Structures are given as C-alpha cells and as structure tokens.
Amino acid sequence: MSFDTTAENKKRQHLDSFEEIWVFGYGSLIYKVDFPYLKKSPAKIQGWSRRFWQGSHDHRGTPENPGRVLTLVESSGEECAGMAYQVSQEVFEHLDHREKNGYLRFEIEIQKLRSNHMDADKVIGLVYIAKKNNAAYLGPLPEKEIAQHINMSAGPSGHNRDYVFCLANALRLLQVEDLHVFKVETHLKLLMQS
Ligand code: BEZ
C-alpha cells in the first residue's frame, strides 16, 4: 500500500447513504479542529486502544526521520474515549488530505456520551485507522523508547513532543485517563529535564 491514502479513502464509503455523518477523533482531531462541524460530543468506541505506533512523514516527522503518531489497535475489553463530530461530506476532502499518511476510514459504532455518563447514544460513524499493512506503520515499542523517538522528531506541523503534550492536555480536559499516552508524556518530561 502506498503512503498516500487519499484516493483510496474517496472510494471507501457512500457518504450519501448516511443520514448524519459522524467522525470519531481520538488523537489530533480532539485538539486541532480545523474543520467546520455541526455538532460535537464526547464519545467512545469499544474494543480499541490508542497507540503511538504509526510513522509520521508529513506532520510530526519527515520522510528521512518519521515521527511517531497515533493509530488505533484492536484491544478486546478496552475502550477508547475521544470526541465525535457531526460533519458534512465536504469535510472529508480536508480530513482525507490531512490524514493521508497511511490512514483509512472505517465504519465504527460510536457511543456519544451524555452528561450523566450513564447511557450513550449509539451511531455508526467513521474513524481513521492506520493498520499494520500501511507503508508508514512503525509498530510497538516500550513507552520509554517511544518517548525517546518522539523527543528526536519534528516535521512541518511542529515538534513531535507537542503532539503528545497537546493530546495529553486535551484528554485531561475530557477527564479521560489513557495510561499509554500519559506514560509517554511522563517519559518525555523526564527526557526534557535531563
Ligand atoms: C484522530 O484524531 O482521530 C486521528 C488520529 C490520527 C489520524 C487521523 C485521525
């Protein structure tokens, strides 16, 4: 599979058939909302976890020195909390380009959380996932080594460290605990002090 998934994403879903189109954000889509939306809601998906296992050649790294950014991995019994946005079809022109480095759109059940956190509105929406078979995939490493890699990386969208710090802060604002993200953040802070 080539790095650039823009053309493939255009063919993946019949967006016309969705009554409402929701996209689930679990990474930069939580804190970098550079697209119009109709509604947003804190949300979660079941059976997936965030991991810094995807290479970034175009945002937080370069083709010569890719950074590390998030993808989702299947994790039975786990859930991943983030933010869901109701958007128009046109938004995918922008998002497909922004997330073109190995990410494909998948249909997924999104649980929009109500303020009491007790019950949820379920909707089938879209999520960008970079699977193992994409050309930019880097794969697992212990969190300390992930932090060492991230600490050395930067690209057109800025330092790779800031991707982690912005995400960790956004998750805290949403009262979401994510051990993987927070461990990488802690290791990065230690590296910056040394
Ligand atoms: C997200 O924030 O949902 C996202 C993360 C990586 C790539 C595309 C989207």
PDB file of C-alpha atoms in Angstrom, residues 1-191:
ATOM      1  CA  MET A   1       0.000   0.000   0.000  1.00  0.00           C
ATOM      2  CA  SER A   2       1.345   3.466  -0.833  1.00  0.00           C
ATOM      3  CA  PHE A   3       1.791   6.112   1.855  1.00  0.00           C
ATOM      4  CA  ASP A   4      -0.884   8.363   0.362  1.00  0.00           C
ATOM      5  CA  THR A   5      -4.342   7.001   1.144  1.00  0.00           C
ATOM      6  CA  THR A   6      -6.341   9.970  -0.225  1.00  0.00           C
ATOM      7  CA  ALA A   7      -7.540   8.243  -3.401  1.00  0.00           C
ATOM      8  CA  GLU A   8      -8.390   5.013  -1.616  1.00  0.00           C
ATOM      9  CA  ASN A   9     -10.410   6.824   1.062  1.00  0.00           C
ATOM     10  CA  LYS A  10     -12.577   8.541  -1.564  1.00  0.00           C
ATOM     11  CA  LYS A  11     -13.770   5.091  -2.711  1.00  0.00           C
ATOM     12  CA  ARG A  12     -14.441   3.586   0.702  1.00  0.00           C
ATOM     13  CA  GLN A  13     -17.864   4.747   1.858  1.00  0.00           C
ATOM     14  CA  HIS A  14     -21.040   6.017   0.227  1.00  0.00           C
ATOM     15  CA  LEU A  15     -21.334   9.110   2.347  1.00  0.00           C
ATOM     16  CA  ASP A  16     -24.629   9.928   0.586  1.00  0.00           C
ATOM     17  CA  SER A  17     -26.231   6.997   2.363  1.00  0.00           C
ATOM     18  CA  PHE A  18     -25.555   8.401   5.858  1.00  0.00           C
ATOM     19  CA  GLU A  19     -28.417  10.357   7.369  1.00  0.00           C
ATOM     20  CA  GLU A  20     -25.937  12.110   9.665  1.00  0.00           C
ATOM     21  CA  ILE A  21     -22.177  11.762   9.255  1.00  0.00           C
ATOM     22  CA  TRP A  22     -20.182  11.472  12.475  1.00  0.00           C
ATOM     23  CA  VAL A  23     -16.413  11.167  12.684  1.00  0.00           C
ATOM     24  CA  PHE A  24     -14.684   9.937  15.834  1.00  0.00           C
ATOM     25  CA  GLY A  25     -11.478  11.718  16.880  1.00  0.00           C
ATOM     26  CA  TYR A  26      -9.022  10.020  19.201  1.00  0.00           C
ATOM     27  CA  GLY A  27      -5.841  11.994  18.510  1.00  0.00           C
ATOM     28  CA  SER A  28      -5.171  15.342  16.911  1.00  0.00           C
ATOM     29  CA  LEU A  29      -8.830  15.564  15.876  1.00  0.00           C
ATOM     30  CA  ILE A  30      -9.597  16.157  19.559  1.00  0.00           C
ATOM     31  CA  TYR A  31      -7.471  19.279  19.903  1.00  0.00           C
ATOM     32  CA  LYS A  32      -6.861  20.511  16.339  1.00  0.00           C
ATOM     33  CA  VAL A  33     -10.327  21.171  14.999  1.00  0.00           C
ATOM     34  CA  ASP A  34      -9.519  22.934  11.714  1.00  0.00           C
ATOM     35  CA  PHE A  35     -12.771  21.889  10.018  1.00  0.00           C
ATOM     36  CA  PRO A  36     -16.394  23.000  10.336  1.00  0.00           C
ATOM     37  CA  TYR A  37     -18.789  20.774  12.255  1.00  0.00           C
ATOM     38  CA  LEU A  38     -22.496  20.803  13.021  1.00  0.00           C
ATOM     39  CA  LYS A  39     -22.353  19.233  16.486  1.00  0.00           C
ATOM     40  CA  LYS A  40     -19.768  17.643  18.721  1.00  0.00           C
ATOM     41  CA  SER A  41     -19.995  15.237  21.620  1.00  0.00           C
ATOM     42  CA  PRO A  42     -17.552  13.409  23.908  1.00  0.00           C
ATOM     43  CA  ALA A  43     -17.689   9.821  22.769  1.00  0.00           C
ATOM     44  CA  LYS A  44     -16.086   6.412  22.994  1.00  0.00           C
ATOM     45  CA  ILE A  45     -15.566   3.299  20.923  1.00  0.00           C
ATOM     46  CA  GLN A  46     -15.336  -0.235  22.297  1.00  0.00           C
ATOM     47  CA  GLY A  47     -12.537  -2.708  21.614  1.00  0.00           C
ATOM     48  CA  TRP A  48      -9.825  -0.262  20.552  1.00  0.00           C
ATOM     49  CA  SER A  49      -6.805   1.443  22.174  1.00  0.00           C
ATOM     50  CA  ARG A  50      -4.684   4.435  21.135  1.00  0.00           C
ATOM     51  CA  ARG A  51      -1.018   3.664  20.417  1.00  0.00           C
ATOM     52  CA  PHE A  52       1.906   5.742  19.122  1.00  0.00           C
ATOM     53  CA  TRP A  53       2.702   3.084  16.559  1.00  0.00           C
ATOM     54  CA  GLN A  54       2.264   4.982  13.297  1.00  0.00           C
ATOM     55  CA  GLY A  55       5.016   6.860  11.467  1.00  0.00           C
ATOM     56  CA  SER A  56       4.508  10.497  10.513  1.00  0.00           C
ATOM     57  CA  HIS A  57       6.366  11.655   7.413  1.00  0.00           C
ATOM     58  CA  ASP A  58       4.265  14.719   6.770  1.00  0.00           C
ATOM     59  CA  HIS A  59       3.248  16.291  10.101  1.00  0.00           C
ATOM     60  CA  ARG A  60       5.487  15.387  13.066  1.00  0.00           C
ATOM     61  CA  GLY A  61       8.450  13.995  11.145  1.00  0.00           C
ATOM     62  CA  THR A  62       9.941  13.867   7.667  1.00  0.00           C
ATOM     63  CA  PRO A  63      10.387  11.071   5.099  1.00  0.00           C
ATOM     64  CA  GLU A  64      14.009  10.727   6.289  1.00  0.00           C
ATOM     65  CA  ASN A  65      13.130  10.850  10.007  1.00  0.00           C
ATOM     66  CA  PRO A  66       9.488   9.933  10.557  1.00  0.00           C
ATOM     67  CA  GLY A  67       7.912  10.910  13.855  1.00  0.00           C
ATOM     68  CA  ARG A  68       5.512   8.752  15.865  1.00  0.00           C
ATOM     69  CA  VAL A  69       1.804   9.469  15.982  1.00  0.00           C
ATOM     70  CA  LEU A  70      -1.324   7.625  16.993  1.00  0.00           C
ATOM     71  CA  THR A  71      -3.255   4.854  15.457  1.00  0.00           C
ATOM     72  CA  LEU A  72      -5.840   2.503  16.947  1.00  0.00           C
ATOM     73  CA  VAL A  73      -5.181  -1.140  17.711  1.00  0.00           C
ATOM     74  CA  GLU A  74      -7.808  -3.756  18.400  1.00  0.00           C
ATOM     75  CA  SER A  75      -7.955  -4.438  22.156  1.00  0.00           C
ATOM     76  CA  SER A  76     -10.662  -6.702  23.399  1.00  0.00           C
ATOM     77  CA  GLY A  77     -12.314  -5.407  26.578  1.00  0.00           C
ATOM     78  CA  GLU A  78     -10.786  -1.928  26.264  1.00  0.00           C
ATOM     79  CA  GLU A  79     -12.446   1.304  25.207  1.00  0.00           C
ATOM     80  CA  CYS A  80     -11.056   4.449  23.662  1.00  0.00           C
ATOM     81  CA  ALA A  81     -12.612   7.796  24.571  1.00  0.00           C
ATOM     82  CA  GLY A  82     -12.401  10.881  22.403  1.00  0.00           C
ATOM     83  CA  MET A  83     -14.594  13.396  20.617  1.00  0.00           C
ATOM     84  CA  ALA A  84     -17.197  12.819  17.911  1.00  0.00           C
ATOM     85  CA  TYR A  85     -18.112  15.488  15.359  1.00  0.00           C
ATOM     86  CA  GLN A  86     -21.121  15.636  13.081  1.00  0.00           C
ATOM     87  CA  VAL A  87     -19.815  16.927   9.770  1.00  0.00           C
ATOM     88  CA  SER A  88     -20.833  17.408   6.169  1.00  0.00           C
ATOM     89  CA  GLN A  89     -19.431  15.247   3.360  1.00  0.00           C
ATOM     90  CA  GLU A  90     -17.234  18.102   2.121  1.00  0.00           C
ATOM     91  CA  VAL A  91     -15.170  17.954   5.326  1.00  0.00           C
ATOM     92  CA  PHE A  92     -13.643  14.670   4.146  1.00  0.00           C
ATOM     93  CA  GLU A  93     -11.879  16.480   1.290  1.00  0.00           C
ATOM     94  CA  HIS A  94      -9.888  18.221   4.012  1.00  0.00           C
ATOM     95  CA  LEU A  95      -9.581  15.349   6.501  1.00  0.00           C
ATOM     96  CA  ASP A  96      -8.576  12.766   3.876  1.00  0.00           C
ATOM     97  CA  HIS A  97      -5.751  15.086   2.846  1.00  0.00           C
ATOM     98  CA  ARG A  98      -4.743  15.896   6.425  1.00  0.00           C
ATOM     99  CA  GLU A  99      -4.684  12.210   7.435  1.00  0.00           C
ATOM    100  CA  LYS A 100      -3.303  10.799   4.187  1.00  0.00           C
ATOM    101  CA  ASN A 101      -0.193   9.132   5.603  1.00  0.00           C
ATOM    102  CA  GLY A 102      -1.481   5.581   5.851  1.00  0.00           C
ATOM    103  CA  TYR A 103      -4.899   6.164   7.440  1.00  0.00           C
ATOM    104  CA  LEU A 104      -8.057   4.640   6.011  1.00  0.00           C
ATOM    105  CA  ARG A 105     -11.602   5.460   7.018  1.00  0.00           C
ATOM    106  CA  PHE A 106     -13.514   2.670   8.725  1.00  0.00           C
ATOM    107  CA  GLU A 107     -17.131   2.476   9.818  1.00  0.00           C
ATOM    108  CA  ILE A 108     -17.464   2.019  13.546  1.00  0.00           C
ATOM    109  CA  GLU A 109     -20.064   2.174  16.300  1.00  0.00           C
ATOM    110  CA  ILE A 110     -19.579   5.450  18.180  1.00  0.00           C
ATOM    111  CA  GLN A 111     -21.145   5.890  21.616  1.00  0.00           C
ATOM    112  CA  LYS A 112     -21.862   9.561  22.192  1.00  0.00           C
ATOM    113  CA  LEU A 113     -21.723  10.164  25.918  1.00  0.00           C
ATOM    114  CA  ARG A 114     -24.479  12.001  27.695  1.00  0.00           C
ATOM    115  CA  SER A 115     -23.516  14.332  30.518  1.00  0.00           C
ATOM    116  CA  ASN A 116     -24.528  11.774  33.185  1.00  0.00           C
ATOM    117  CA  HIS A 117     -22.038   9.299  31.592  1.00  0.00           C
ATOM    118  CA  MET A 118     -24.544   6.542  32.349  1.00  0.00           C
ATOM    119  CA  ASP A 119     -26.073   5.958  28.973  1.00  0.00           C
ATOM    120  CA  ALA A 120     -24.955   6.645  25.452  1.00  0.00           C
ATOM    121  CA  ASP A 121     -26.399   7.418  22.044  1.00  0.00           C
ATOM    122  CA  LYS A 122     -25.059   4.935  19.523  1.00  0.00           C
ATOM    123  CA  VAL A 123     -24.399   5.899  15.945  1.00  0.00           C
ATOM    124  CA  ILE A 124     -22.434   4.344  13.081  1.00  0.00           C
ATOM    125  CA  GLY A 125     -19.729   6.799  12.113  1.00  0.00           C
ATOM    126  CA  LEU A 126     -16.251   6.965  10.662  1.00  0.00           C
ATOM    127  CA  VAL A 127     -12.796   6.745  12.180  1.00  0.00           C
ATOM    128  CA  TYR A 128      -9.327   6.968  10.631  1.00  0.00           C
ATOM    129  CA  ILE A 129      -7.140   3.964  11.404  1.00  0.00           C
ATOM    130  CA  ALA A 130      -3.612   3.199  10.169  1.00  0.00           C
ATOM    131  CA  LYS A 131      -3.402  -0.583  10.026  1.00  0.00           C
ATOM    132  CA  LYS A 132      -0.289  -2.735  10.210  1.00  0.00           C
ATOM    133  CA  ASN A 133      -0.102  -3.156   6.446  1.00  0.00           C
ATOM    134  CA  ASN A 134       0.365   0.538   5.675  1.00  0.00           C
ATOM    135  CA  ALA A 135       3.738   1.723   4.431  1.00  0.00           C
ATOM    136  CA  ALA A 136       4.255   4.208   7.271  1.00  0.00           C
ATOM    137  CA  TYR A 137       3.499   1.762  10.114  1.00  0.00           C
ATOM    138  CA  LEU A 138       6.242   1.558  12.757  1.00  0.00           C
ATOM    139  CA  GLY A 139       4.729  -0.826  15.296  1.00  0.00           C
ATOM    140  CA  PRO A 140       5.059  -1.347  19.047  1.00  0.00           C
ATOM    141  CA  LEU A 141       7.891  -0.260  21.346  1.00  0.00           C
ATOM    142  CA  PRO A 142       8.003   0.228  25.132  1.00  0.00           C
ATOM    143  CA  GLU A 143       6.723   3.683  26.150  1.00  0.00           C
ATOM    144  CA  LYS A 144      10.202   4.872  27.182  1.00  0.00           C
ATOM    145  CA  GLU A 145      11.603   4.119  23.713  1.00  0.00           C
ATOM    146  CA  ILE A 146       8.569   5.699  22.068  1.00  0.00           C
ATOM    147  CA  ALA A 147       9.302   8.858  24.084  1.00  0.00           C
ATOM    148  CA  GLN A 148      12.979   8.763  23.045  1.00  0.00           C
ATOM    149  CA  HIS A 149      11.928   8.561  19.400  1.00  0.00           C
ATOM    150  CA  ILE A 150       9.346  11.333  19.756  1.00  0.00           C
ATOM    151  CA  ASN A 151      11.855  13.547  21.569  1.00  0.00           C
ATOM    152  CA  MET A 152      14.112  13.447  18.485  1.00  0.00           C
ATOM    153  CA  SER A 153      11.395  14.109  15.885  1.00  0.00           C
ATOM    154  CA  ALA A 154       9.880  17.176  14.264  1.00  0.00           C
ATOM    155  CA  GLY A 155       8.114  17.961  10.999  1.00  0.00           C
ATOM    156  CA  PRO A 156       6.060  20.579   9.129  1.00  0.00           C
ATOM    157  CA  SER A 157       3.337  20.611  11.836  1.00  0.00           C
ATOM    158  CA  GLY A 158       5.849  21.136  14.637  1.00  0.00           C
ATOM    159  CA  HIS A 159       7.761  19.145  17.203  1.00  0.00           C
ATOM    160  CA  ASN A 160       6.566  15.593  17.808  1.00  0.00           C
ATOM    161  CA  ARG A 161       6.660  16.282  21.576  1.00  0.00           C
ATOM    162  CA  ASP A 162       3.949  18.930  21.212  1.00  0.00           C
ATOM    163  CA  TYR A 163       1.639  16.374  19.590  1.00  0.00           C
ATOM    164  CA  VAL A 164       1.869  14.308  22.794  1.00  0.00           C
ATOM    165  CA  PHE A 165       1.543  17.272  25.171  1.00  0.00           C
ATOM    166  CA  CYS A 166      -1.468  18.749  23.309  1.00  0.00           C
ATOM    167  CA  LEU A 167      -3.162  15.362  23.268  1.00  0.00           C
ATOM    168  CA  ALA A 168      -2.471  14.608  26.943  1.00  0.00           C
ATOM    169  CA  ASN A 169      -3.838  18.030  27.961  1.00  0.00           C
ATOM    170  CA  ALA A 170      -6.920  17.584  25.793  1.00  0.00           C
ATOM    171  CA  LEU A 171      -7.571  14.161  27.344  1.00  0.00           C
ATOM    172  CA  ARG A 172      -7.274  15.589  30.860  1.00  0.00           C
ATOM    173  CA  LEU A 173      -9.828  18.280  29.941  1.00  0.00           C
ATOM    174  CA  LEU A 174     -12.156  15.481  28.840  1.00  0.00           C
ATOM    175  CA  GLN A 175     -11.370  13.595  32.077  1.00  0.00           C
ATOM    176  CA  VAL A 176     -10.072  10.686  30.031  1.00  0.00           C
ATOM    177  CA  GLU A 177      -7.320   8.524  31.536  1.00  0.00           C
ATOM    178  CA  ASP A 178      -5.066   6.902  28.992  1.00  0.00           C
ATOM    179  CA  LEU A 179      -2.099   5.111  30.530  1.00  0.00           C
ATOM    180  CA  HIS A 180      -0.178   4.697  27.275  1.00  0.00           C
ATOM    181  CA  VAL A 181      -0.411   8.414  26.438  1.00  0.00           C
ATOM    182  CA  PHE A 182       0.352   9.542  29.988  1.00  0.00           C
ATOM    183  CA  LYS A 183       3.365   7.207  30.302  1.00  0.00           C
ATOM    184  CA  VAL A 184       4.850   8.543  27.067  1.00  0.00           C
ATOM    185  CA  GLU A 185       4.186  12.094  28.294  1.00  0.00           C
ATOM    186  CA  THR A 186       5.942  11.392  31.625  1.00  0.00           C
ATOM    187  CA  HIS A 187       8.994   9.882  29.886  1.00  0.00           C
ATOM    188  CA  LEU A 188       9.162  12.880  27.565  1.00  0.00           C
ATOM    189  CA  LYS A 189       9.128  15.301  30.507  1.00  0.00           C
ATOM    190  CA  LEU A 190      11.953  13.358  32.155  1.00  0.00           C
ATOM    191  CA  LEU A 191      13.957  13.411  28.931  1.00  0.00           C
TER     192      LEU A 191
END
